[in-house]
Amino acid sequence: MKRIKAIYPGSFDPPTNGHLDLIERGSKIFDELIVAILRNPEKDPLFSVADRRKMLEAMTAGFDNVSVDTFEGLTVDYALRVEAQAILRGIRAISDYEYELQMALMNRKIQPGLETVFMMPAEKYSYVSSRLVREVAQLGGSIDCLVPELVGQKLREKMDVAHKFENGEQLAGKTHSEGKSKSRKKKL
Ligand code: PNS
């Protein structure tokens, strides 16, 4: 009997409850699902690839047919390397659709044998994105229901380090704005 292997590629910076919801749904329809974290040297992420991998591994430990991996380059090339037949992506709202359709069609143009499968996460996660989670956490809002507990803890640790860094810079005689690192300001 043919076994269907799929990859679920993404940035996962950080992984959210929406991602987890999709992983659970994907694990039910595919025989094997690989959560594939993109290693993008051009991006300045909040969490390192190693941290994201650890978080996703902990989040998916309960699923026998789910594993976590990282990749660089084209998603379709990675899918071929691991012999996957499908790419899983989540669509939360119509606003996601245009970008996702464009990616799916481009991927199909490059690799016609590979199918993209869209799934919808639970409605309660339809507004949850990694970008908004990072922003809410930075501004001191609660992200408790948006991410798994472990991710929430890691985010709080990041914020503590950022605050200590700012205070340390100020104590060292710099002004508030001088104390803020440009890249940190952008990515938190
Ligand atoms: O979680 P994200 O950031 O929405 O994931 C986007 C991702 C990683 C799936 C997309 O950027 C991607 O596939 N990047 C790898 C490079 C690639 O294949 N580009 C062509 C896409 S059509």
Short mmCIF file of C-alpha atoms and ligand atoms in Angstrom, two decimals:
data_model
loop_
_atom_site.label_atom_id
_atom_site.label_comp_id
_atom_site.label_asym_id
_atom_site.label_seq_id
_atom_site.Cartn_x
_atom_site.Cartn_y
_atom_site.Cartn_z
CA MET A 1 0.00 0.00 0.00
CA LYS A 2 1.29 3.46 -0.90
CA ARG A 3 2.36 5.56 2.04
CA ILE A 4 2.00 9.33 1.75
CA LYS A 5 4.74 11.47 3.19
CA ALA A 6 4.28 15.24 3.51
CA ILE A 7 6.43 18.13 4.61
CA TYR A 8 5.11 21.11 6.54
CA PRO A 9 7.62 23.88 5.76
CA GLY A 10 7.77 27.23 7.51
CA SER A 11 9.71 29.73 9.58
CA PHE A 12 8.08 28.84 12.93
CA ASP A 13 9.58 31.90 14.66
CA PRO A 14 8.13 31.04 17.11
CA PRO A 15 5.89 27.98 16.65
CA THR A 16 2.32 28.75 17.74
CA ASN A 17 -0.79 26.85 18.78
CA GLY A 18 -2.01 27.38 15.21
CA HIS A 19 1.02 25.50 13.88
CA LEU A 20 0.43 22.73 16.41
CA ASP A 21 -3.22 22.49 15.42
CA LEU A 22 -2.20 22.06 11.78
CA ILE A 23 0.46 19.48 12.65
CA GLU A 24 -2.16 17.45 14.50
CA ARG A 25 -4.57 17.62 11.56
CA GLY A 26 -1.77 16.76 9.11
CA SER A 27 -0.63 13.81 11.19
CA LYS A 28 -4.11 12.32 10.82
CA ILE A 29 -4.24 12.37 7.03
CA PHE A 30 -0.60 11.69 6.11
CA ASP A 31 1.32 8.53 6.98
CA GLU A 32 4.37 10.61 7.75
CA LEU A 33 4.74 14.35 8.33
CA ILE A 34 8.02 16.26 8.52
CA VAL A 35 7.90 19.72 10.07
CA ALA A 36 10.63 21.47 8.08
CA ILE A 37 12.14 24.68 9.44
CA LEU A 38 13.62 26.95 6.80
CA ARG A 39 17.23 27.97 7.51
CA ASN A 40 17.22 31.40 5.93
CA PRO A 41 20.62 33.13 6.18
CA GLU A 42 19.07 36.42 5.00
CA LYS A 43 16.58 36.65 7.85
CA ASP A 44 17.32 37.87 11.36
CA PRO A 45 15.03 35.62 13.40
CA LEU A 46 14.07 35.98 17.05
CA PHE A 47 14.84 32.33 17.79
CA SER A 48 17.77 30.40 16.37
CA VAL A 49 17.00 27.41 14.17
CA ALA A 50 18.29 25.14 16.97
CA ASP A 51 15.86 26.72 19.48
CA ARG A 52 12.94 26.43 17.07
CA ARG A 53 13.82 22.82 16.40
CA LYS A 54 13.91 22.02 20.12
CA MET A 55 10.55 23.71 20.70
CA LEU A 56 8.92 21.89 17.78
CA GLU A 57 10.40 18.57 18.83
CA ALA A 58 8.95 19.01 22.31
CA MET A 59 5.58 20.09 20.89
CA THR A 60 5.35 17.09 18.54
CA ALA A 61 6.79 14.43 20.86
CA GLY A 62 3.34 12.87 21.22
CA PHE A 63 2.87 12.22 17.50
CA ASP A 64 4.47 8.97 16.33
CA ASN A 65 4.43 9.89 12.63
CA VAL A 66 5.73 13.47 12.97
CA SER A 67 9.40 14.47 12.88
CA VAL A 68 11.23 17.80 12.77
CA ASP A 69 13.98 18.77 10.35
CA THR A 70 15.62 21.89 8.91
CA PHE A 71 16.38 22.80 5.31
CA GLU A 72 17.95 25.46 3.15
CA GLY A 73 17.12 26.39 -0.43
CA LEU A 74 13.98 25.51 -2.35
CA THR A 75 11.18 23.76 -0.52
CA VAL A 76 10.48 21.57 -3.54
CA ASP A 77 14.12 20.40 -3.64
CA TYR A 78 13.95 19.49 0.02
CA ALA A 79 10.65 17.65 -0.54
CA LEU A 80 12.25 15.59 -3.32
CA ARG A 81 15.31 14.82 -1.17
CA VAL A 82 13.14 13.35 1.59
CA GLU A 83 10.84 11.68 -0.97
CA ALA A 84 7.71 13.54 0.11
CA GLN A 85 4.72 13.65 -2.20
CA ALA A 86 2.97 16.65 -0.65
CA ILE A 87 3.54 20.04 0.94
CA LEU A 88 1.19 20.94 3.77
CA ARG A 89 0.33 24.62 4.34
CA GLY A 90 -2.24 26.31 6.55
CA ILE A 91 -4.75 28.89 5.42
CA ARG A 92 -6.25 30.94 8.23
CA ALA A 93 -8.22 33.50 6.27
CA ILE A 94 -8.80 34.73 2.73
CA SER A 95 -5.89 37.13 3.22
CA ASP A 96 -3.50 34.13 3.35
CA TYR A 97 -4.91 32.68 0.17
CA GLU A 98 -3.30 34.89 -2.46
CA TYR A 99 0.26 34.36 -1.18
CA GLU A 100 -0.29 30.66 -0.58
CA LEU A 101 -1.82 30.14 -4.02
CA GLN A 102 1.12 31.94 -5.63
CA MET A 103 3.60 29.76 -3.74
CA ALA A 104 1.69 26.56 -4.49
CA LEU A 105 1.51 27.34 -8.21
CA MET A 106 5.19 28.31 -8.36
CA ASN A 107 6.14 25.11 -6.54
CA ARG A 108 4.01 23.10 -8.96
CA LYS A 109 5.62 24.84 -11.93
CA ILE A 110 9.09 23.86 -10.63
CA GLN A 111 8.07 20.39 -9.53
CA PRO A 112 4.82 19.21 -11.16
CA GLY A 113 4.72 15.90 -9.28
CA LEU A 114 4.45 17.55 -5.88
CA GLU A 115 1.03 18.53 -4.53
CA THR A 116 0.30 21.30 -2.05
CA VAL A 117 -2.42 20.46 0.45
CA PHE A 118 -4.09 23.33 2.32
CA MET A 119 -5.70 22.78 5.69
CA MET A 120 -7.53 25.23 7.95
CA PRO A 121 -6.53 25.48 11.60
CA ALA A 122 -9.27 25.74 14.23
CA GLU A 123 -11.16 29.07 14.04
CA LYS A 124 -9.86 30.02 17.48
CA TYR A 125 -6.37 30.28 15.96
CA SER A 126 -7.42 32.11 12.80
CA TYR A 127 -5.86 35.38 14.02
CA VAL A 128 -2.68 33.83 15.47
CA SER A 129 0.57 34.45 13.64
CA SER A 130 4.21 34.24 14.72
CA ARG A 131 4.67 37.92 13.86
CA LEU A 132 1.80 39.08 16.10
CA VAL A 133 2.87 36.74 18.89
CA ARG A 134 6.35 38.32 18.83
CA GLU A 135 4.83 41.82 18.87
CA VAL A 136 2.39 41.14 21.71
CA ALA A 137 5.14 39.48 23.78
CA GLN A 138 7.49 42.42 23.22
CA LEU A 139 4.85 44.90 24.35
CA GLY A 140 4.11 42.92 27.51
CA GLY A 141 0.77 41.38 26.48
CA SER A 142 -0.27 37.87 27.41
CA ILE A 143 0.49 35.23 24.81
CA ASP A 144 -0.58 32.35 27.05
CA CYS A 145 -3.39 31.00 24.85
CA LEU A 146 -1.53 31.61 21.62
CA VAL A 147 1.52 29.40 22.05
CA PRO A 148 2.37 26.19 23.91
CA GLU A 149 3.61 26.71 27.49
CA LEU A 150 7.22 25.93 26.60
CA VAL A 151 7.22 28.52 23.81
CA GLY A 152 5.64 31.10 26.13
CA GLN A 153 8.41 30.49 28.65
CA LYS A 154 11.13 30.84 25.98
CA LEU A 155 9.52 34.08 24.78
CA ARG A 156 9.44 35.49 28.31
CA GLU A 157 13.12 34.57 28.74
CA LYS A 158 13.93 36.41 25.50
CA MET A 159 12.04 39.49 26.69
CA ASP A 160 13.82 39.44 30.07
CA VAL A 161 17.19 39.30 28.33
CA ALA A 162 16.14 42.20 26.06
CA HIS A 163 15.04 44.30 29.06
CA LYS A 164 18.22 43.53 30.98
CA PHE A 165 20.22 44.45 27.89
CA GLU A 166 18.43 47.81 27.67
CA ASN A 167 18.87 48.54 31.38
CA GLY A 168 22.51 47.48 31.23
CA GLU A 169 23.15 49.85 28.35
CA GLN A 170 21.49 52.68 30.24
CA LEU A 171 23.53 51.99 33.36
CA ALA A 172 26.61 52.08 31.19
CA GLY A 173 25.79 55.74 30.51
CA LYS A 174 23.96 55.53 27.21
CA THR A 175 20.62 57.15 26.46
CA HIS A 176 17.51 55.03 26.10
CA SER A 177 17.53 55.12 22.32
CA GLU A 178 21.27 54.50 22.12
CA GLY A 179 20.80 51.52 24.40
CA LYS A 180 18.44 49.76 21.98
CA SER A 181 20.03 47.57 19.37
CA LYS A 182 18.61 48.29 15.93
CA SER A 183 18.19 44.67 14.93
CA ARG A 184 16.69 43.66 18.26
CA LYS A 185 14.14 46.47 17.97
CA LYS A 186 13.15 45.22 14.53
CA LYS A 187 12.78 41.58 15.32
CA LEU A 188 11.18 41.51 18.77
O1 PNS B 1 6.19 30.27 7.77
P1 PNS B 1 6.41 31.01 6.48
O2 PNS B 1 7.46 32.08 6.67
O3 PNS B 1 5.13 31.53 5.88
O4 PNS B 1 7.01 29.92 5.44
C1 PNS B 1 7.35 30.30 4.13
C2 PNS B 1 8.15 29.20 3.44
C3 PNS B 1 9.35 28.80 4.27
C4 PNS B 1 7.27 27.99 3.23
C5 PNS B 1 8.60 29.76 2.05
O5 PNS B 1 9.23 30.98 2.22
C6 PNS B 1 9.54 28.81 1.33
O6 PNS B 1 9.12 27.80 0.81
N1 PNS B 1 10.84 29.16 1.31
C7 PNS B 1 11.91 28.34 0.76
C8 PNS B 1 12.43 28.91 -0.57
C9 PNS B 1 11.50 28.57 -1.69
O7 PNS B 1 11.21 27.41 -1.97
N2 PNS B 1 10.98 29.61 -2.35
C10 PNS B 1 10.03 29.50 -3.42
C11 PNS B 1 8.63 29.43 -2.86
S1 PNS B 1 7.46 29.43 -4.16
#
